[in-house]
Amino acid sequence: MNHSHSRPPIPIPARLAVFGSGAGSNARAIIEWVRNASIDAPYDVVLIVSTSPSAGINDVARAYGLPLLVLERSMPVVEQTDVLLQALREHAITIVALAGYLRKVEPAIIHMVGNHILNIHPSLLPAYGGQGMYGATVHQAVLAAGETETGVTVHLVTDVYDDGAILAQQRVPVLDADTVSELAARVRNVEHLLYPSAIAAYVREMAEVG
Ligand code: GRF
C-alpha cells in the first residue's frame, strides 16, 4: 500500500501515543503486546491521551507509569488542540493510535504526526461505520440486521469519519443467541489481538530505512 505521497518515513522505534475516552482495554492490550513481543517491537507506547478525568484509560496509564494528558471538556477546542500539540511535541510522538477516542481529530494533529494516525472500529468497514456508529450502537445494528458475521477494522484516519485506507480486518462470527454485550466482548477480544500487530506492521512498512 503506497502511503509515501503523504506520509514521511517513521524512525524506528516509533513513539506511539494512544488516544482514548473509555475503559482503555485496547491501550492495555497494546502496552502488553510491546512488553511481551517475542521479537523487538518496532514501537514504544510513550503517552496516553484521554478526554475525561474519569475514563478507565487513565488508570491504565497510571498502572503502567505512562505520561497521561487529560483534555478538559470545558476547555475551548482551540486550546485543547494547542495543549495536545504541545504534548505530542514534548514526547516526540511519531504515530497515534485512536482507541475509543470520541472526539474529532483536528487536522493540525493529523499533520503534526505526518498523517500517521490509526483507528480501530468494531465492524467490517465500510459496513456499520460513519458518524455516530461506535460501541454498542454498532453491535445493535449488526444484530438487528441479522448478520451472521461482523468483525474488526484497523484503518488510517483522515478528516472524513471512519474513512482512510484499511490496514487490517478480521472477521468475527455472530451467534444466534448473541446479546449486544456477548457480541461486543467477542469483538473486543479480537481487537486486542489485531490492533497491536497491525500497528507494528504499519510502522515496519513506513520505517525510515538507514
Ligand atoms: C473499542 O470497542 C473500539 O472498537 C472502539 O472503542 C472501544 C474502545 O474500547 N473504537 P477501550 O476503551 O479500548 O476498552
Coordinates of N, CA and C and ligand atoms in Angstrom, one line a residue:
M1 N 0.9 -1.2 0.0 CA 0.0 0.0 0.0 C 0.9 1.2 0.0
N2 N 0.7 2.1 -0.9 CA 1.6 3.2 -1.0 C 1.1 4.5 -0.2
H3 N 1.8 4.8 0.8 CA 1.5 6.0 1.6 C 2.5 7.0 1.4
S4 N 3.5 6.7 0.6 CA 4.7 7.6 0.6 C 4.3 9.1 0.2
H5 N 3.2 9.2 -0.6 CA 2.9 10.5 -1.1 C 2.6 11.5 0.0
S6 N 1.9 11.0 1.1 CA 1.6 12.0 2.1 C 2.1 11.6 3.5
R7 N 2.9 10.6 3.6 CA 3.4 10.1 5.0 C 4.9 10.0 5.0
P8 N 5.6 10.8 5.8 CA 7.0 10.7 5.9 C 7.4 9.4 6.5
P9 N 8.6 8.9 6.3 CA 9.1 7.7 7.0 C 9.1 7.9 8.5
I10 N 8.9 6.8 9.2 CA 8.9 6.8 10.7 C 10.2 6.2 11.2
P11 N 10.9 7.0 12.0 CA 12.1 6.5 12.7 C 11.8 5.3 13.6
I12 N 12.6 4.3 13.6 CA 12.3 3.1 14.5 C 13.2 3.2 15.7
P13 N 12.7 3.0 17.0 CA 11.4 2.6 17.3 C 10.4 3.8 17.2
A14 N 9.3 3.6 16.7 CA 8.3 4.7 16.6 C 7.8 5.0 18.1
R15 N 7.4 6.2 18.3 CA 6.9 6.7 19.6 C 5.4 6.9 19.5
L16 N 4.7 6.0 20.1 CA 3.2 5.9 19.9 C 2.5 6.6 21.1
A17 N 1.5 7.4 20.7 CA 0.5 7.9 21.7 C -0.8 7.2 21.4
V18 N -1.5 6.8 22.5 CA -2.8 6.2 22.4 C -3.8 7.2 22.9
F19 N -4.8 7.5 22.1 CA -5.9 8.4 22.5 C -7.1 7.6 22.8
G20 N -7.7 7.8 23.9 CA -9.0 7.1 24.2 C -9.9 7.9 25.1
S21 N -11.1 7.4 25.2 CA -12.1 8.0 26.1 C -12.9 7.0 27.0
G22 N -12.5 5.7 26.9 CA -13.3 4.7 27.6 C -12.4 3.9 28.5
A23 N -12.7 2.6 28.5 CA -12.1 1.7 29.5 C -10.6 1.5 29.3
G24 N -10.1 1.7 28.1 CA -8.7 1.6 27.9 C -8.2 0.2 27.7
S25 N -9.1 -0.7 27.3 CA -8.7 -2.1 27.2 C -7.8 -2.3 26.0
N26 N -8.0 -1.5 24.9 CA -7.1 -1.6 23.7 C -5.7 -1.0 24.1
A27 N -5.7 0.1 24.9 CA -4.4 0.7 25.3 C -3.7 -0.4 26.1
R28 N -4.4 -1.1 27.0 CA -3.7 -2.1 27.8 C -3.1 -3.2 26.9
A29 N -3.9 -3.6 26.0 CA -3.5 -4.7 25.1 C -2.3 -4.3 24.3
I30 N -2.2 -3.1 23.8 CA -1.1 -2.6 23.0 C 0.2 -2.5 23.9
I31 N 0.0 -2.0 25.1 CA 1.2 -1.9 26.1 C 1.7 -3.3 26.4
E32 N 0.8 -4.2 26.7 CA 1.2 -5.6 27.0 C 1.9 -6.3 25.8
W33 N 1.4 -6.0 24.6 CA 2.0 -6.6 23.4 C 3.4 -6.2 23.3
V34 N 3.6 -4.8 23.5 CA 5.0 -4.3 23.3 C 5.9 -4.9 24.3
R35 N 5.4 -5.1 25.6 CA 6.2 -5.6 26.7 C 6.6 -7.1 26.4
N36 N 5.6 -7.8 25.8 CA 5.8 -9.3 25.7 C 6.2 -9.7 24.3
A37 N 6.4 -8.7 23.4 CA 6.7 -9.0 22.0 C 7.9 -9.9 21.9
S38 N 7.7 -11.1 21.3 CA 8.8 -12.1 21.2 C 10.0 -11.5 20.4
I39 N 9.7 -10.7 19.3 CA 10.8 -10.0 18.6 C 10.6 -8.5 19.0
D40 N 11.7 -7.8 18.8 CA 11.7 -6.4 19.2 C 10.5 -5.7 18.5
A41 N 9.6 -5.1 19.4 CA 8.5 -4.3 18.9 C 9.1 -3.1 18.2
P42 N 8.5 -2.7 17.0 CA 9.1 -1.5 16.4 C 8.5 -0.2 16.9
Y43 N 7.8 -0.2 18.0 CA 7.3 1.0 18.6 C 7.3 0.9 20.2
D44 N 7.3 2.0 20.8 CA 7.1 2.1 22.3 C 5.8 3.0 22.5
V45 N 5.1 2.6 23.5 CA 3.9 3.5 23.9 C 4.5 4.5 24.9
V46 N 4.4 5.8 24.5 CA 5.1 6.8 25.4 C 4.1 7.8 26.0
L47 N 2.8 7.8 25.5 CA 1.9 8.8 26.0 C 0.5 8.3 25.9
I48 N -0.4 8.6 26.9 CA -1.8 8.3 26.8 C -2.5 9.6 26.9
V49 N -3.5 9.8 26.0 CA -4.3 11.0 25.9 C -5.8 10.6 26.2
S50 N -6.4 11.2 27.1 CA -7.8 10.9 27.4 C -8.7 12.1 27.4
T51 N -10.0 11.9 27.2 CA -10.9 13.1 27.1 C -11.8 13.2 28.4
S52 N -11.5 12.5 29.4 CA -12.3 12.6 30.6 C -11.5 12.2 31.9
P53 N -11.7 13.0 32.9 CA -10.9 12.7 34.2 C -11.3 11.3 34.8
S54 N -12.5 10.8 34.3 CA -12.9 9.5 35.0 C -12.7 8.3 34.0
A55 N -12.1 8.5 32.9 CA -12.0 7.4 31.9 C -11.1 6.3 32.4
G56 N -11.5 5.1 32.2 CA -10.7 3.9 32.6 C -9.3 3.9 32.1
I57 N -9.1 4.5 30.9 CA -7.8 4.6 30.2 C -6.8 5.3 31.1
N58 N -7.3 6.3 31.9 CA -6.4 7.0 32.8 C -5.7 6.0 33.8
D59 N -6.5 5.0 34.3 CA -6.0 4.1 35.2 C -5.0 3.2 34.6
V60 N -5.2 2.9 33.3 CA -4.2 2.1 32.5 C -2.9 2.8 32.5
A61 N -2.9 4.1 32.2 CA -1.7 4.9 32.1 C -1.0 4.9 33.4
R62 N -1.8 5.1 34.5 CA -1.1 5.1 35.9 C -0.6 3.7 36.2
A63 N -1.3 2.6 35.8 CA -0.9 1.3 36.2 C 0.5 1.0 35.5
Y64 N 0.7 1.6 34.3 CA 2.0 1.3 33.6 C 3.0 2.4 33.7
G65 N 2.6 3.4 34.6 CA 3.6 4.5 34.8 C 3.8 5.4 33.5
L66 N 2.8 5.5 32.7 CA 3.0 6.3 31.5 C 2.4 7.7 31.6
P67 N 3.1 8.7 31.0 CA 2.5 10.0 31.0 C 1.1 10.0 30.5
L68 N 0.3 10.8 31.1 CA -1.2 10.9 30.8 C -1.6 12.4 30.6
L69 N -2.2 12.7 29.5 CA -2.8 14.0 29.3 C -4.3 13.9 29.2
V70 N -5.0 14.5 30.2 CA -6.5 14.5 30.2 C -6.9 15.9 29.6
L71 N -7.6 15.8 28.4 CA -8.1 17.0 27.8 C -9.4 17.5 28.5
E72 N -9.4 18.6 29.1 CA -10.6 19.1 29.8 C -11.7 19.5 28.9
R73 N -12.9 18.9 29.1 CA -14.0 19.1 28.2 C -14.3 20.6 28.2
S74 N -14.2 21.3 29.4 CA -14.6 22.7 29.5 C -13.7 23.6 28.6
M75 N -12.5 23.1 28.3 CA -11.5 23.9 27.6 C -12.0 24.1 26.1
P76 N -11.9 25.3 25.6 CA -12.3 25.5 24.1 C -11.5 24.6 23.2
V77 N -12.0 24.2 22.1 CA -11.4 23.2 21.2 C -10.0 23.7 20.8
V78 N -9.9 25.0 20.5 CA -8.7 25.6 20.0 C -7.6 25.4 21.1
E79 N -8.0 25.6 22.3 CA -7.0 25.5 23.4 C -6.6 24.0 23.6
Q80 N -7.6 23.1 23.5 CA -7.3 21.7 23.7 C -6.3 21.3 22.6
T81 N -6.5 21.8 21.4 CA -5.6 21.4 20.3 C -4.2 21.9 20.6
D82 N -4.1 23.1 21.1 CA -2.8 23.6 21.4 C -2.1 22.7 22.5
V83 N -2.9 22.4 23.5 CA -2.3 21.6 24.6 C -1.9 20.2 24.1
L84 N -2.7 19.7 23.2 CA -2.4 18.4 22.6 C -1.1 18.4 21.7
L85 N -1.1 19.5 20.9 CA 0.1 19.7 20.0 C 1.4 19.8 20.9
Q86 N 1.3 20.5 22.0 CA 2.4 20.7 22.9 C 2.9 19.3 23.4
A87 N 1.9 18.5 23.8 CA 2.3 17.2 24.4 C 2.9 16.3 23.4
L88 N 2.3 16.3 22.1 CA 2.9 15.5 21.1 C 4.3 15.9 20.8
R89 N 4.6 17.2 20.8 CA 5.9 17.7 20.6 C 6.9 17.3 21.7
E90 N 6.4 17.5 23.0 CA 7.2 17.2 24.1 C 7.6 15.8 24.1
H91 N 6.7 14.9 23.7 CA 7.0 13.4 23.8 C 7.5 12.9 22.5
A92 N 7.8 13.8 21.5 CA 8.3 13.4 20.2 C 7.5 12.3 19.6
I93 N 6.2 12.4 19.6 CA 5.3 11.4 19.1 C 5.4 11.3 17.6
T94 N 5.5 10.1 17.1 CA 5.6 9.9 15.6 C 4.4 9.1 15.0
I95 N 3.6 8.6 15.9 CA 2.4 7.9 15.4 C 1.3 7.8 16.6
V96 N 0.1 7.9 16.1 CA -1.0 7.9 17.1 C -2.0 6.8 16.8
A97 N -2.4 6.1 17.9 CA -3.5 5.1 17.8 C -4.7 5.5 18.5
L98 N -5.8 5.7 17.8 CA -7.1 6.0 18.5 C -7.7 4.7 18.9
A99 N -8.2 4.7 20.2 CA -8.9 3.6 20.7 C -10.1 4.0 21.5
G100 N -11.3 4.1 20.8 CA -12.5 4.6 21.5 C -12.4 6.1 21.8
Y101 N -11.7 6.8 21.0 CA -11.5 8.3 21.1 C -12.7 9.0 20.6
L102 N -13.5 9.6 21.4 CA -14.8 10.1 21.0 C -14.8 11.5 20.6
R103 N -13.7 11.9 20.0 CA -13.6 13.4 19.6 C -13.1 13.4 18.1
K104 N -13.4 14.5 17.4 CA -12.9 14.6 16.1 C -11.4 14.9 16.2
V105 N -10.6 14.4 15.4 CA -9.2 14.7 15.5 C -8.9 15.9 14.5
E106 N -8.4 17.0 15.1 CA -8.2 18.2 14.3 C -7.1 18.0 13.3
P107 N -7.3 18.6 12.1 CA -6.3 18.5 11.0 C -4.9 18.8 11.5
A108 N -4.7 19.8 12.4 CA -3.4 20.2 12.9 C -2.7 19.0 13.6
I109 N -3.5 18.2 14.3 CA -3.0 17.0 15.0 C -2.6 15.9 13.9
I110 N -3.4 15.7 13.0 CA -3.1 14.7 11.9 C -1.8 15.1 11.2
H111 N -1.7 16.4 10.9 CA -0.5 16.8 10.1 C 0.7 16.7 11.0
M112 N 0.6 17.0 12.3 CA 1.7 17.1 13.2 C 2.4 15.7 13.3
V113 N 1.7 14.6 13.1 CA 2.3 13.3 13.1 C 2.4 12.7 11.7
G114 N 2.4 13.6 10.7 CA 2.6 13.2 9.3 C 1.6 12.2 8.8
N115 N 0.3 12.4 9.3 CA -0.8 11.6 8.9 C -0.7 10.1 9.4
H116 N 0.2 9.9 10.3 CA 0.4 8.5 10.9 C -0.6 8.4 12.1
I117 N -1.9 8.4 11.7 CA -2.9 8.2 12.8 C -3.8 7.0 12.4
L118 N -3.9 6.0 13.3 CA -4.6 4.8 13.1 C -5.8 4.7 14.0
N119 N -6.9 4.0 13.6 CA -8.1 3.9 14.4 C -8.5 2.4 14.3
I120 N -9.2 2.0 15.4 CA -9.8 0.6 15.4 C -11.3 0.8 15.5
H121 N -12.0 0.0 14.6 CA -13.5 0.2 14.6 C -14.1 -1.2 14.7
P122 N -15.1 -1.4 15.5 CA -15.7 -2.7 15.8 C -16.7 -3.2 14.7
S123 N -16.3 -3.1 13.4 CA -17.1 -3.7 12.4 C -16.3 -3.9 11.2
L124 N -16.8 -4.5 10.1 CA -16.1 -4.7 8.9 C -16.3 -3.5 8.0
L125 N -15.6 -2.4 8.2 CA -15.8 -1.2 7.4 C -15.7 -1.6 5.9
P126 N -16.4 -0.9 5.0 CA -17.3 0.3 5.3 C -18.6 -0.1 6.0
A127 N -18.9 -1.3 6.2 CA -20.2 -1.6 6.8 C -20.3 -1.1 8.2
Y128 N -21.4 -0.6 8.7 CA -21.6 -0.2 10.1 C -20.5 0.8 10.5
G129 N -20.2 1.8 9.7 CA -19.3 2.8 10.0 C -19.9 4.2 9.9
G130 N -19.1 5.2 10.0 CA -19.6 6.5 9.8 C -20.1 7.2 11.1
Q131 N -20.5 8.4 11.0 CA -20.9 9.3 12.1 C -21.9 8.6 13.1
G132 N -21.6 8.6 14.3 CA -22.5 8.0 15.3 C -22.4 6.5 15.5
M133 N -21.7 5.8 14.6 CA -21.6 4.4 14.7 C -20.3 4.0 15.6
Y134 N -20.6 3.8 16.9 CA -19.4 3.4 17.7 C -20.0 2.6 18.9
G135 N -19.1 1.8 19.5 CA -19.5 1.0 20.6 C -20.7 0.1 20.4
A136 N -21.6 0.1 21.4 CA -22.8 -0.8 21.4 C -23.7 -0.5 20.2
T137 N -23.7 0.7 19.7 CA -24.6 1.1 18.6 C -24.3 0.2 17.4
V138 N -23.0 0.0 17.2 CA -22.5 -0.9 16.1 C -23.1 -2.3 16.2
H139 N -22.9 -2.9 17.4 CA -23.3 -4.3 17.6 C -24.8 -4.4 17.6
Q140 N -25.5 -3.4 18.1 CA -27.0 -3.4 18.0 C -27.5 -3.5 16.5
A141 N -26.8 -2.6 15.7 CA -27.2 -2.6 14.3 C -26.9 -3.9 13.6
V142 N -25.7 -4.5 13.9 CA -25.3 -5.8 13.3 C -26.4 -6.9 13.7
L143 N -26.7 -6.9 15.0 CA -27.7 -7.9 15.4 C -29.1 -7.7 14.8
A144 N -29.5 -6.4 14.8 CA -30.8 -6.1 14.2 C -30.9 -6.5 12.7
A145 N -29.7 -6.4 12.0 CA -29.7 -6.7 10.6 C -29.6 -8.2 10.4
G146 N -29.5 -9.0 11.5 CA -29.4 -10.4 11.3 C -28.1 -10.9 10.7
E147 N -27.1 -10.2 10.8 CA -25.8 -10.6 10.2 C -25.3 -11.9 10.9
T148 N -24.6 -12.7 10.1 CA -24.1 -13.9 10.7 C -22.6 -13.7 11.0
E149 N -22.0 -12.6 10.6 CA -20.7 -12.3 11.0 C -20.5 -10.8 11.0
T150 N -19.6 -10.3 11.8 CA -19.1 -8.9 11.9 C -17.6 -9.0 11.9
G151 N -17.0 -8.0 12.5 CA -15.5 -8.0 12.5 C -14.9 -6.8 13.1
V152 N -13.6 -6.7 12.9 CA -12.8 -5.6 13.4 C -12.0 -5.0 12.3
T153 N -11.9 -3.7 12.2 CA -11.1 -3.0 11.2 C -10.1 -2.0 11.8
V154 N -8.9 -2.1 11.4 CA -7.9 -1.1 11.7 C -7.7 -0.3 10.4
H155 N -7.8 1.1 10.5 CA -7.7 1.9 9.3 C -6.9 3.2 9.7
L156 N -6.4 3.8 8.6 CA -5.8 5.1 8.7 C -6.9 6.2 8.9
V157 N -6.6 7.2 9.6 CA -7.5 8.3 9.9 C -7.3 9.5 9.0
T158 N -8.4 9.9 8.3 CA -8.3 11.2 7.5 C -9.3 12.1 8.2
D159 N -9.6 13.3 7.5 CA -10.5 14.2 8.1 C -12.0 13.8 7.8
V160 N -12.2 12.6 7.2 CA -13.5 12.1 7.0 C -13.7 10.9 7.9
Y161 N -14.8 10.9 8.7 CA -15.1 9.9 9.8 C -15.0 8.5 9.2
D162 N -14.2 7.6 9.9 CA -14.1 6.2 9.6 C -13.8 6.0 8.1
D163 N -13.1 6.9 7.5 CA -12.7 6.7 6.1 C -11.3 6.2 6.1
G164 N -10.4 6.7 5.3 CA -9.0 6.3 5.5 C -8.8 4.8 5.0
A165 N -7.6 4.6 4.5 CA -7.2 3.2 4.0 C -7.3 2.2 5.1
I166 N -7.9 1.0 4.7 CA -8.0 -0.1 5.6 C -6.6 -0.8 5.7
L167 N -6.1 -1.0 7.0 CA -4.8 -1.6 7.2 C -5.0 -3.1 7.5
A168 N -6.0 -3.4 8.3 CA -6.2 -4.8 8.7 C -7.7 -5.1 9.1
Q169 N -8.1 -6.3 8.8 CA -9.5 -6.6 9.2 C -9.5 -8.1 9.6
Q170 N -10.4 -8.4 10.6 CA -10.6 -9.8 11.0 C -12.1 -10.0 11.2
R171 N -12.6 -11.1 10.6 CA -14.0 -11.4 10.8 C -14.2 -12.0 12.2
V172 N -15.5 -11.8 12.7 CA -15.9 -12.3 14.0 C -17.3 -12.9 13.8
P173 N -17.5 -14.2 14.2 CA -18.9 -14.8 14.0 C -19.9 -14.1 14.9
V174 N -21.1 -14.0 14.4 CA -22.3 -13.6 15.2 C -23.0 -14.9 15.5
L175 N -23.3 -15.2 16.8 CA -24.0 -16.4 17.1 C -25.5 -16.1 17.3
D176 N -26.4 -17.1 17.1 CA -27.8 -16.8 17.1 C -28.3 -16.1 18.3
A177 N -27.8 -16.6 19.5 CA -28.4 -16.1 20.7 C -27.6 -14.9 21.3
D178 N -26.7 -14.3 20.5 CA -25.9 -13.3 21.0 C -26.7 -12.1 21.5
T179 N -26.2 -11.6 22.7 CA -26.7 -10.3 23.2 C -25.7 -9.3 22.7
V180 N -26.0 -8.0 22.9 CA -25.0 -7.0 22.5 C -23.7 -7.1 23.3
S181 N -23.8 -7.4 24.6 CA -22.6 -7.4 25.4 C -21.8 -8.7 25.0
E182 N -22.4 -9.8 24.7 CA -21.7 -11.0 24.3 C -20.9 -10.8 23.0
L183 N -21.6 -10.2 22.0 CA -21.0 -9.9 20.7 C -19.9 -8.9 20.9
A184 N -20.1 -7.8 21.7 CA -19.1 -6.8 22.0 C -17.8 -7.4 22.6
A185 N -18.0 -8.3 23.5 CA -16.9 -9.0 24.2 C -16.1 -9.8 23.2
R186 N -16.8 -10.5 22.3 CA -16.1 -11.4 21.3 C -15.3 -10.5 20.3
V187 N -15.9 -9.4 19.9 CA -15.3 -8.4 19.0 C -14.1 -7.8 19.7
R188 N -14.2 -7.4 21.0 CA -13.2 -6.7 21.7 C -11.9 -7.7 21.9
N189 N -12.2 -8.9 22.1 CA -11.1 -9.9 22.2 C -10.3 -9.9 20.9
V190 N -10.9 -9.8 19.8 CA -10.2 -9.8 18.5 C -9.5 -8.5 18.3
E191 N -10.1 -7.4 18.8 CA -9.4 -6.1 18.7 C -8.1 -6.1 19.4
H192 N -8.1 -6.8 20.6 CA -6.9 -6.8 21.4 C -5.8 -7.6 20.8
L193 N -6.1 -8.5 19.9 CA -5.1 -9.3 19.2 C -4.7 -8.6 17.9
L194 N -5.7 -7.9 17.2 CA -5.4 -7.4 15.9 C -4.6 -6.0 16.0
Y195 N -5.0 -5.1 16.9 CA -4.5 -3.8 16.9 C -3.0 -3.7 17.1
P196 N -2.5 -4.3 18.2 CA -1.0 -4.2 18.4 C -0.2 -4.6 17.2
S197 N -0.6 -5.7 16.6 CA 0.2 -6.3 15.5 C 0.0 -5.4 14.2
A198 N -1.2 -4.9 14.1 CA -1.5 -4.1 12.9 C -0.7 -2.8 13.0
I199 N -0.5 -2.2 14.2 CA 0.3 -1.0 14.4 C 1.8 -1.4 14.0
A200 N 2.2 -2.5 14.5 CA 3.6 -2.9 14.2 C 3.9 -3.1 12.7
A201 N 2.9 -3.7 12.0 CA 3.1 -3.9 10.6 C 3.1 -2.6 9.8
Y202 N 2.3 -1.7 10.3 CA 2.3 -0.3 9.6 C 3.6 0.4 9.9
V203 N 4.1 0.3 11.1 CA 5.3 1.0 11.4 C 6.5 0.4 10.6
R204 N 6.5 -0.9 10.5 CA 7.6 -1.6 9.7 C 7.5 -1.1 8.2
E205 N 6.2 -1.0 7.7 CA 6.0 -0.6 6.3 C 6.5 0.8 6.1
M206 N 6.3 1.7 7.1 CA 6.7 3.1 7.0 C 8.1 3.4 7.6
A207 N 8.8 2.3 8.0 CA 10.1 2.6 8.7 C 11.1 3.4 7.8
E208 N 11.7 4.3 8.5 CA 12.8 5.0 7.9 C 14.0 4.1 7.7
V209 N 14.3 3.9 6.4 CA 15.4 2.9 6.2 C 16.8 3.7 6.3
G210 N 17.7 3.1 7.0 CA 19.1 3.6 7.0 C 19.2 4.9 7.9
Ligands
GRF1 C1 -13.5 -0.4 21.3 O1 -14.6 -1.2 21.2 C2 -13.2 0.1 19.9 O2 -13.7 -0.8 18.9 C3 -13.9 1.4 19.8 O3 -13.9 1.9 21.1 C4 -13.8 0.9 22.0 C5 -12.6 1.2 22.9 O4 -12.6 0.4 24.0 N1 -13.2 2.2 18.9 P1 -11.4 0.5 25.1 O5 -11.5 1.9 25.7 O6 -10.1 0.3 24.3 O7 -11.7 -0.6 26.0

